[in-house]
Short mmCIF file of C-alpha atoms and ligand atoms in Angstrom, two decimals:
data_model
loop_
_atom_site.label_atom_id
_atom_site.label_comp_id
_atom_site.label_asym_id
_atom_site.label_seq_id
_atom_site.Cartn_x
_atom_site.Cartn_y
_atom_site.Cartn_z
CA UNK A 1 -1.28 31.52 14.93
CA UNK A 2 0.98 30.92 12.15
CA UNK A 3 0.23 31.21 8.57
CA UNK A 4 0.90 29.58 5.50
CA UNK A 5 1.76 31.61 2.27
CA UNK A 6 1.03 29.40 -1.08
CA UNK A 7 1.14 31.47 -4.58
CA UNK A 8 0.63 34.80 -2.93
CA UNK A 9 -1.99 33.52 -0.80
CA UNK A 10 -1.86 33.79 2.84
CA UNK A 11 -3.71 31.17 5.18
CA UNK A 12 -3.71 30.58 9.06
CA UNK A 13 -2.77 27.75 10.46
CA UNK A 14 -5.47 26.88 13.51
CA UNK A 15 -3.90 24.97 16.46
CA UNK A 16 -3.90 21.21 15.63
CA UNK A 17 -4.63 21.72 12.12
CA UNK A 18 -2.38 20.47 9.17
CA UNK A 19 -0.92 21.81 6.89
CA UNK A 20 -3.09 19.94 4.70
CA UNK A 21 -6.33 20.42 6.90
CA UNK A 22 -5.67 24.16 6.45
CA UNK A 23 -5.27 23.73 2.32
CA UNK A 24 -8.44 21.96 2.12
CA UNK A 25 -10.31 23.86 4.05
CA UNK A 26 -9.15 27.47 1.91
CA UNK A 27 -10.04 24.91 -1.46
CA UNK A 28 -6.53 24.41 -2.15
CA UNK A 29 -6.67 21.36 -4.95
CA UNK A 30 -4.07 19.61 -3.59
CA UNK A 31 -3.83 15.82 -4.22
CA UNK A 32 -4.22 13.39 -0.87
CA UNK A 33 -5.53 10.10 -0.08
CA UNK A 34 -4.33 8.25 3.44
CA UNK A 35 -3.51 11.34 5.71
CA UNK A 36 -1.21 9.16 7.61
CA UNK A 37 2.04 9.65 6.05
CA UNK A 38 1.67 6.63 3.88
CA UNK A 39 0.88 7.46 0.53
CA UNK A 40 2.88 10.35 -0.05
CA UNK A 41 0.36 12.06 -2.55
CA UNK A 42 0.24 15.19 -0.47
CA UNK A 43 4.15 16.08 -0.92
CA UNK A 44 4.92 19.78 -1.17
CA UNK A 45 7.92 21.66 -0.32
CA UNK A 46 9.09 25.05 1.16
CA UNK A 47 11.15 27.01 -1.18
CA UNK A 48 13.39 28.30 1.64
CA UNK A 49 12.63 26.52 5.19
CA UNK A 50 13.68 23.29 6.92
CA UNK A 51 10.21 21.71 7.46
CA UNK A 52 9.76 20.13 11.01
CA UNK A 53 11.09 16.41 11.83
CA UNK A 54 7.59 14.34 11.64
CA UNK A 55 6.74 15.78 7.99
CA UNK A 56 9.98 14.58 6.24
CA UNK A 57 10.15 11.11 8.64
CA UNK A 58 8.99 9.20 5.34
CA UNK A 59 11.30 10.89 2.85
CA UNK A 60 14.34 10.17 1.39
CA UNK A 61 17.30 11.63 1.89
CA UNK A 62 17.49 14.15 -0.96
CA UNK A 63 14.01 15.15 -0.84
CA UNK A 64 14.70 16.18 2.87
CA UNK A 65 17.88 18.03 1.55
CA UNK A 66 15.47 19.91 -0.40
CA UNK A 67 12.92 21.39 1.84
CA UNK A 68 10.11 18.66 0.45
CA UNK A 69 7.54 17.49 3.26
CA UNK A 70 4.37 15.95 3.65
CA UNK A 71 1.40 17.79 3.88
CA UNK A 72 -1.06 15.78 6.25
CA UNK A 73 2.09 15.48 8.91
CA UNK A 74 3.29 19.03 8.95
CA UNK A 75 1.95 20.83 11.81
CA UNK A 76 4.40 24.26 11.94
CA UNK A 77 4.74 26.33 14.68
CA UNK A 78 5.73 29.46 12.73
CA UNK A 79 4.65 30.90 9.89
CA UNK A 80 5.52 29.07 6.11
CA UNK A 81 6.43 29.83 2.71
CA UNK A 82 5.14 26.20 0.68
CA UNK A 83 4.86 25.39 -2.97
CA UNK A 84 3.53 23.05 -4.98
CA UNK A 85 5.83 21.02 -7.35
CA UNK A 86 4.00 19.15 -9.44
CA UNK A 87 7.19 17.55 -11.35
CA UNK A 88 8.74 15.66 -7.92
CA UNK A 89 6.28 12.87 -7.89
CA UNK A 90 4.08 13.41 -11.37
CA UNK A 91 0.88 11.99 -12.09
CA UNK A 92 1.37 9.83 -15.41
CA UNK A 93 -1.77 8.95 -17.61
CA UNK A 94 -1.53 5.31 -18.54
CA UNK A 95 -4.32 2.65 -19.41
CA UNK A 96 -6.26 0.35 -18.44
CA UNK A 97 -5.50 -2.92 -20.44
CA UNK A 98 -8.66 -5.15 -18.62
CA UNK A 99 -10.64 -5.94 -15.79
CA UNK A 100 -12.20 -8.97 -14.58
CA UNK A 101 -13.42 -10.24 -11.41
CA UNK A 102 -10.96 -12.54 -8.99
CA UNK A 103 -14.17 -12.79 -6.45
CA UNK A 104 -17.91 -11.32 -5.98
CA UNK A 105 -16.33 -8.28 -4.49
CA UNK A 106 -12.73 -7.73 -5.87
CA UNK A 107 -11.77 -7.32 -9.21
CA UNK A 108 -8.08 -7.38 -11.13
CA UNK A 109 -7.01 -4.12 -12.87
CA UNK A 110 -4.54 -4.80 -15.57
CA UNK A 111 -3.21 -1.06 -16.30
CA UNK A 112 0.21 -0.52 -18.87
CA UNK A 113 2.64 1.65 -17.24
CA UNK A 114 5.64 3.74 -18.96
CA UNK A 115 8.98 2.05 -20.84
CA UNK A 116 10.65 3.98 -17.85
CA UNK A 117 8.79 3.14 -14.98
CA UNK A 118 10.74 1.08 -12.18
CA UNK A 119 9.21 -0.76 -9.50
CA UNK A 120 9.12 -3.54 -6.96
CA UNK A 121 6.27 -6.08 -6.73
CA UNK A 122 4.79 -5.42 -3.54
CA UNK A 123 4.85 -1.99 -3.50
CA UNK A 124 1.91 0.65 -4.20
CA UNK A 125 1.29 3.04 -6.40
CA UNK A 126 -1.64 6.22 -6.12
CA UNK A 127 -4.48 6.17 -8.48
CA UNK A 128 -5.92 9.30 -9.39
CA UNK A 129 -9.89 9.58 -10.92
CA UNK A 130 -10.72 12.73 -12.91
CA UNK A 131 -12.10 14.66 -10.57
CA UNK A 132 -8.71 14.47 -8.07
CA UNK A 133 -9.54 11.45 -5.70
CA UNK A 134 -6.75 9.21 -4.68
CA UNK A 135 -6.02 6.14 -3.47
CA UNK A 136 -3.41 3.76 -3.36
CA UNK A 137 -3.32 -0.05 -4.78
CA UNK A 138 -0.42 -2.75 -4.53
CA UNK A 139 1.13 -4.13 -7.28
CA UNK A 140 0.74 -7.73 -7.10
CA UNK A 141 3.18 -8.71 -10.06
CA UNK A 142 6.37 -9.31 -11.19
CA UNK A 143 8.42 -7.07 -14.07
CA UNK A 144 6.84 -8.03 -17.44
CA UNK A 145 7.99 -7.58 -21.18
CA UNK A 146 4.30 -6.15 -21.58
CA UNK A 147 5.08 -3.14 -18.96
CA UNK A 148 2.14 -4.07 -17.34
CA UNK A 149 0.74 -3.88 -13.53
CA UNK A 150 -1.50 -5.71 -11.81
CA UNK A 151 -3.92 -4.42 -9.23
CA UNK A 152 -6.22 -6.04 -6.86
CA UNK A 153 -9.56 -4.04 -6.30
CA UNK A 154 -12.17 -4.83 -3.41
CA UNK A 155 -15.38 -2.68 -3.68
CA UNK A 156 -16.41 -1.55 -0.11
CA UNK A 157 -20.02 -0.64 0.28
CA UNK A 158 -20.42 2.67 -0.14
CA UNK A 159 -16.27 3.10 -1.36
CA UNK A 160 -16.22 6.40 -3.32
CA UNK A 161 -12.92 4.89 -5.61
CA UNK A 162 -13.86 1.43 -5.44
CA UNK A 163 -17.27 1.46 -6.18
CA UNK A 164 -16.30 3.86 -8.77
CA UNK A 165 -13.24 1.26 -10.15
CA UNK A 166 -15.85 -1.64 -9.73
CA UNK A 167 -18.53 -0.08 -11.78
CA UNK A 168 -17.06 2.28 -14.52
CA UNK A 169 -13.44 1.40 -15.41
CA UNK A 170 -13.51 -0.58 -18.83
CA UNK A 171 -10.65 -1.50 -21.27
CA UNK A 172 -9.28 1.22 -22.64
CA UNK A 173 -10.03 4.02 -20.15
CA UNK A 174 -7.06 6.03 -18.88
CA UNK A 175 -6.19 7.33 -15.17
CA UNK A 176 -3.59 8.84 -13.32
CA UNK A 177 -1.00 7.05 -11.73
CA UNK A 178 1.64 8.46 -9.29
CA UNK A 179 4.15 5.96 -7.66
CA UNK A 180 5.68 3.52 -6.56
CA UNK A 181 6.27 3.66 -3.24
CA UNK A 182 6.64 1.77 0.06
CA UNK A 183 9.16 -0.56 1.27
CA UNK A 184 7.32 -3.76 1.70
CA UNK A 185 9.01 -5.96 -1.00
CA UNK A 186 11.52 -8.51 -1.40
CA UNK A 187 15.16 -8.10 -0.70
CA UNK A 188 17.56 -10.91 -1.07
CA UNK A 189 19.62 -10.80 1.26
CA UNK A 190 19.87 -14.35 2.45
CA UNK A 191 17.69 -16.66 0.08
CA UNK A 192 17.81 -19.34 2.50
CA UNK A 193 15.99 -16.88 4.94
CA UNK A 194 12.61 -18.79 6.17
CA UNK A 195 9.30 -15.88 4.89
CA UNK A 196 6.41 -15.49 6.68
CA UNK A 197 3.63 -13.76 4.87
CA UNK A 198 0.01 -12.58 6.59
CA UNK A 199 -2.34 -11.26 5.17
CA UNK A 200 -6.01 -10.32 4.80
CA UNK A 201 -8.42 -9.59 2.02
CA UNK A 202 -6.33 -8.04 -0.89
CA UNK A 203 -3.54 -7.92 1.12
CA UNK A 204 -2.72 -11.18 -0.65
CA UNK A 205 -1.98 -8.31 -4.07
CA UNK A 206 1.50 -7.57 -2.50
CA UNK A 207 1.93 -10.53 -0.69
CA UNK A 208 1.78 -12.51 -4.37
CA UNK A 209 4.15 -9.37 -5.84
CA UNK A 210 6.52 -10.66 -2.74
CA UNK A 211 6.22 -14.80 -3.13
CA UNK A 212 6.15 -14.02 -7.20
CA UNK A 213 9.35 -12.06 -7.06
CA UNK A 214 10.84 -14.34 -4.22
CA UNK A 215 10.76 -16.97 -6.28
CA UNK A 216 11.95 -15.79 -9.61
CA UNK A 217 15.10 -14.76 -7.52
CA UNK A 218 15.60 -17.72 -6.85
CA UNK A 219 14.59 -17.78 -2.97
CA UNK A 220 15.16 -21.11 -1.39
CA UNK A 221 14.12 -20.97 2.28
CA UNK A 222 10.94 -21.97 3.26
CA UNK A 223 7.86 -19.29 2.40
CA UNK A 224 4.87 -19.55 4.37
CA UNK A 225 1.70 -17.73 3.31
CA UNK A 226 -1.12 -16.98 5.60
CA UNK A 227 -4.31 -15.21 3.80
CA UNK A 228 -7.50 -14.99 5.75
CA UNK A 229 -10.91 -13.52 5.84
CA UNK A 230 -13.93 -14.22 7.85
CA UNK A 231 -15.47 -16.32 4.83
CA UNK A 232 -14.59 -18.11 1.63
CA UNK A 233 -16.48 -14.80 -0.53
CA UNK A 234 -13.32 -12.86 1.20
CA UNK A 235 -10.09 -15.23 -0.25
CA UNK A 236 -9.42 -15.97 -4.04
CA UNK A 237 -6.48 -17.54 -5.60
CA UNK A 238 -7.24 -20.87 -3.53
CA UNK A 239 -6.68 -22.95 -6.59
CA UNK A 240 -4.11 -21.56 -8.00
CA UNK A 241 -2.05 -21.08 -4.75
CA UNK A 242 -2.99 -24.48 -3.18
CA UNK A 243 -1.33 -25.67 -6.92
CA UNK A 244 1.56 -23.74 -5.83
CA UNK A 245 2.18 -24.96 -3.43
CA UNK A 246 1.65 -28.15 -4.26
CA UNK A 247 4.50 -27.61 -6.72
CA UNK A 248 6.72 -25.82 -4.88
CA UNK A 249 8.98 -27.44 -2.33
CA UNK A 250 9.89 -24.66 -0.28
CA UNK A 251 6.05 -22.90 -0.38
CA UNK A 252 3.71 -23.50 1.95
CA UNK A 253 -0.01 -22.11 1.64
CA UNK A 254 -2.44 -21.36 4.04
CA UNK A 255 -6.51 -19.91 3.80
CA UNK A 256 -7.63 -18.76 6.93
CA UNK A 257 -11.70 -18.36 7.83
CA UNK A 258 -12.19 -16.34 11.02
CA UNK A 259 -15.84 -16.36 10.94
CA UNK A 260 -17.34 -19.79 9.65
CA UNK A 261 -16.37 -23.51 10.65
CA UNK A 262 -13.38 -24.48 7.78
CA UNK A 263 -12.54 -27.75 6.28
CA UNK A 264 -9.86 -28.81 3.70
CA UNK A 265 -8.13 -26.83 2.77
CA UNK A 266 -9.12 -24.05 4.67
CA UNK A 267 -8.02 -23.71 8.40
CA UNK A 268 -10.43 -22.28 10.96
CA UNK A 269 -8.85 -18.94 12.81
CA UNK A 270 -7.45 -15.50 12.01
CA UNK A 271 -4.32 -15.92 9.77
CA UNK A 272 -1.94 -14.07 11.97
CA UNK A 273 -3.43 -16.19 15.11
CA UNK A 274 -2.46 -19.63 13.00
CA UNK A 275 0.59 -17.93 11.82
CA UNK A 276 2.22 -17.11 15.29
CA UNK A 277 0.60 -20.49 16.78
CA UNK A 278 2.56 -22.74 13.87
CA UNK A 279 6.00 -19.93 14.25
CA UNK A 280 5.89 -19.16 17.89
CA UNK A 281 9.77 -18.49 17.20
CA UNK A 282 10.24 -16.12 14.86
CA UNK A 283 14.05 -14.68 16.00
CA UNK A 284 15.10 -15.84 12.10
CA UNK A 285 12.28 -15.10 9.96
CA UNK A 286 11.60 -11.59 7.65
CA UNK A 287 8.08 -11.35 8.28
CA UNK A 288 5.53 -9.00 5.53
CA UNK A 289 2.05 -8.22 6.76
CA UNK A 290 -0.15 -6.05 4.61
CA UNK A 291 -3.89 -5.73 4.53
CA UNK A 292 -6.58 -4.88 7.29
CA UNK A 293 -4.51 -1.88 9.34
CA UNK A 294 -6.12 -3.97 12.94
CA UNK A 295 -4.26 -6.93 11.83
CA UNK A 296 -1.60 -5.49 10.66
CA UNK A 297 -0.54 -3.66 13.66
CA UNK A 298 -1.48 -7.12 16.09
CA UNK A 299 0.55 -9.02 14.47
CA UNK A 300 3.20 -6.76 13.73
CA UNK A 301 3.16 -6.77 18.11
CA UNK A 302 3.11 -10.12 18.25
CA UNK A 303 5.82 -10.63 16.04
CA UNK A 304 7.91 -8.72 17.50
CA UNK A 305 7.17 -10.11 20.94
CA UNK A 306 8.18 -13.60 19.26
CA UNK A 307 11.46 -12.88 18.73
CA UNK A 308 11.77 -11.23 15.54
CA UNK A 309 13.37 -7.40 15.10
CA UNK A 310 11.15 -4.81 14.39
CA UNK A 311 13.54 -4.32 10.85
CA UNK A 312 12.63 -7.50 9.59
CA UNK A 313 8.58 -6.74 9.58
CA UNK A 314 7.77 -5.32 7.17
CA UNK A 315 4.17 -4.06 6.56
CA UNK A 316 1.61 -2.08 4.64
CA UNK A 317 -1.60 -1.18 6.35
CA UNK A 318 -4.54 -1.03 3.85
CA UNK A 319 -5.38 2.55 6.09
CA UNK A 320 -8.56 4.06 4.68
CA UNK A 321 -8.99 7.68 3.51
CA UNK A 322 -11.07 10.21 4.97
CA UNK A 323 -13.60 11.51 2.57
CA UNK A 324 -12.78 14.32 0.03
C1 FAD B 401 -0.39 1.40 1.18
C2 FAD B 401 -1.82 1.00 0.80
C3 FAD B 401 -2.03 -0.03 -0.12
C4 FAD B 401 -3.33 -0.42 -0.45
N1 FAD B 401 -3.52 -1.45 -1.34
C5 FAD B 401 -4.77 -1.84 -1.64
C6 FAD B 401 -5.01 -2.94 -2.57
O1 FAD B 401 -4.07 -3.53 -3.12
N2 FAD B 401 -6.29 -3.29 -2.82
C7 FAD B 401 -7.37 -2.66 -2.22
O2 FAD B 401 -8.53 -3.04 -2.50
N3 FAD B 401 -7.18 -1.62 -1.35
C8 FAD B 401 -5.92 -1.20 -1.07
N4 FAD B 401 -5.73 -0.13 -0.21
C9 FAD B 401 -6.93 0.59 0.29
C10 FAD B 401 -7.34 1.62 -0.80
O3 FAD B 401 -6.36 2.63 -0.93
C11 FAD B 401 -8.66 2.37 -0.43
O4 FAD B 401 -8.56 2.88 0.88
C12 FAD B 401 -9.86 1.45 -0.54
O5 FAD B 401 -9.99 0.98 -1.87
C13 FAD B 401 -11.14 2.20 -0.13
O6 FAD B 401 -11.29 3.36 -0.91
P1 FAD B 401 -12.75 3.91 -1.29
O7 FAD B 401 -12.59 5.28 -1.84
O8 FAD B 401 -13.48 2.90 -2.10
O9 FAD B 401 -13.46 3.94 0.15
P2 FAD B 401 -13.74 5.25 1.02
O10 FAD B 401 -14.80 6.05 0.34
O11 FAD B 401 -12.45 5.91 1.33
O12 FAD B 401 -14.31 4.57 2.34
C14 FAD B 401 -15.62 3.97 2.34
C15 FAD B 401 -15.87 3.31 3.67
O13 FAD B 401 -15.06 2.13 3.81
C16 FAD B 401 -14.22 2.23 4.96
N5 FAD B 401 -12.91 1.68 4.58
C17 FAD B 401 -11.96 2.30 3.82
N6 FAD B 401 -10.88 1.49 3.63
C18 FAD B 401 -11.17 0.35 4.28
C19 FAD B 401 -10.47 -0.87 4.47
N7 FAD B 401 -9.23 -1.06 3.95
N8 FAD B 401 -11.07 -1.86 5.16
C20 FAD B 401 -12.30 -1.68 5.68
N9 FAD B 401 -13.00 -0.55 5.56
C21 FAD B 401 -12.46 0.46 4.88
C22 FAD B 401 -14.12 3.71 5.27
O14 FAD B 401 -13.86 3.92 6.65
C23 FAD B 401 -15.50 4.20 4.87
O15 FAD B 401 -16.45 3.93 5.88
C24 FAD B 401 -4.45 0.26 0.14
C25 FAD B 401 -4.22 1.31 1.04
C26 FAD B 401 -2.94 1.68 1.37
C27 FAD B 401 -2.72 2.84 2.35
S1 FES B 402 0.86 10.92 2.93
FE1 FES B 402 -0.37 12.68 3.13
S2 FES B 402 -2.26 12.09 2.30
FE2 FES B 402 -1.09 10.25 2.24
#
């Protein structure tokens, strides 16, 4: 079996293990959240071997170049030589500027981020509580003079970070914040390009970063928006999107209510099921799904069985975490 040598410490690496399964389980603090590749908080690197293919697959180029990988995809075959560099992807303390509540269950973290801190709305960034549990949130906004970010929070029932978010993070608190990553944003590469965006719960956060920052560009083509949710406690923003929209020539709003009988101007169904019904053509459209991972990867299928290429879907799959 091969085994893992981290600051003078050997460990062995049990078939089907990760790298970061193995960590964990010798109480290596080493930061993680999704496990799936995504959120990139479990980056390491081997001083002095090529990692294998499936742990770099989400890097860039020069982070490959320099042995870097990701912990919760490595699975090595021979023994490994890995540090931990904290300075590649820091943890930066910045604070929270307010909270309030967008519905009974999700809330809107305003946090201030650093003078040199780029980003694209739609993106994520990892939070980080005190005692080393991560998870990742969207940005939902555009660039501001403020430097501020703006997060959309849902509390799930029994959610060790949410709950936690819901409950005890007050104006003027501080966390950690490590970011951004993730390629769902907006590119403008044709503005006359028609936009279709699904999504469910607070997968609207970077679907608004995406129509926000469309539009400031100066995006012409039509942009349809799709958000669902079995009931009206599950959507927010109705006003203020259905205002939008009805300001907006070329946007086009939709709230979606899988579970209960809708009327005006909600429209009974699941969002990507209306979506793909009204765009059954879909060979010229870029297409962003983000939100509930089942969704997600349906209508990222369906999608791409109407016509459009898999490079012009772009998605983020609200994955959840396994416990720490
Ligand atoms: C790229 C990315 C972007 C994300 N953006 C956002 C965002 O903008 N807003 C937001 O609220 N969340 C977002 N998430 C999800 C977020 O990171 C956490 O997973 C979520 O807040 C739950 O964490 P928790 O610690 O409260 O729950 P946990 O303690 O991890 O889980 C509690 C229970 O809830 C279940 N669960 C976990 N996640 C989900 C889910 N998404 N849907 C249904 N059940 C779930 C778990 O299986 C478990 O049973 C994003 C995730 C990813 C990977
Ligand atoms: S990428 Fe490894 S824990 Fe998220």
């Amino acid at each position: 079996m091969p085994k893992l040598t981290l600051n003078s410490k050997t460990y062995t690496q049990h078939e089907g293990d990760s790298v970061l399964t193995t960590l964990l389980a010798n109480h290596v603090d080493i930061p993680y959240a999704c496990q799936q590749g995504l959120c990139q908080s479990c980056l390491i690197r081997s001083p002095n071997q090529t990692p294998p293919p499936e742990s770099q697959k989400w890097l860039q180029e020069t982070q490959r170049a320099r042995n870097f990988l990701l912990a919760c995809q490595c699975h090595p075959t021979e023994d490994m030589e890995l540090e931990l560099d904290p300075n590649e992807q820091p943890f930066l303390t910045v604070s929270i500027v307010s909270t309030k509540p967008l519905s009974d269950d999700i809330i809107e973290l305003i946090i201030k981020h650093p003078d040199n801190f780029d980003f694209h709305p739609g993106q994520f960034i990892n939070l980080r509580r005190h005692d080393g549990l991560v998870r990742s949130y969207s940005i939902a906004n555009c660039k501001k003079t403020d430097n501020t970010l703006e997060l959309h929070i849902r509390k799930l029932s029994d959610g060790k970070f949410s709950e936690w978010a819901h409950q005890s993070l007050n104006t003027g608190d501080t966390i950690e914040m490590q970011g951004p990553f993730g390629d769902c944003f907006y590119i403008q590469s044709d503005p006359e390009q028609p936009l279709l965006l699904i999504g469910t719960g607070t997968g609207l956060a970077p679907l608004a970063g995406i129509l926000y920052d469309a539009l400031a560009q100066g995006h012409t083509g039509p942009i349809h928006l799709y958000h669902g949710s079995r009931d009206q406690a599950g959507l927010y923003w109705v006003e203020e999107l259905s205002k939008l929209a009805n300001t907006t020539h070329n946007f086009n709003y939709l709230p979606c209510l899988s579970g209960e009988e809708a009327s005006s101007p909600f429209q009974s169904g699941r969002a990507h099921d209306e979506a793909l019904s009204d765009f059954p053509d879909l060979k010229n459209h870029q297409i962003y799904l983000c939100g509930h991972p089942n969704m997600v990867k349906e209508a990222q299928r369906k999608a791409y069985l109407a016509g459009a290429p898999l490079h012009r879907i772009l998605a983020d799959a609200f994955t959840a975490s396994d416990s720490k």
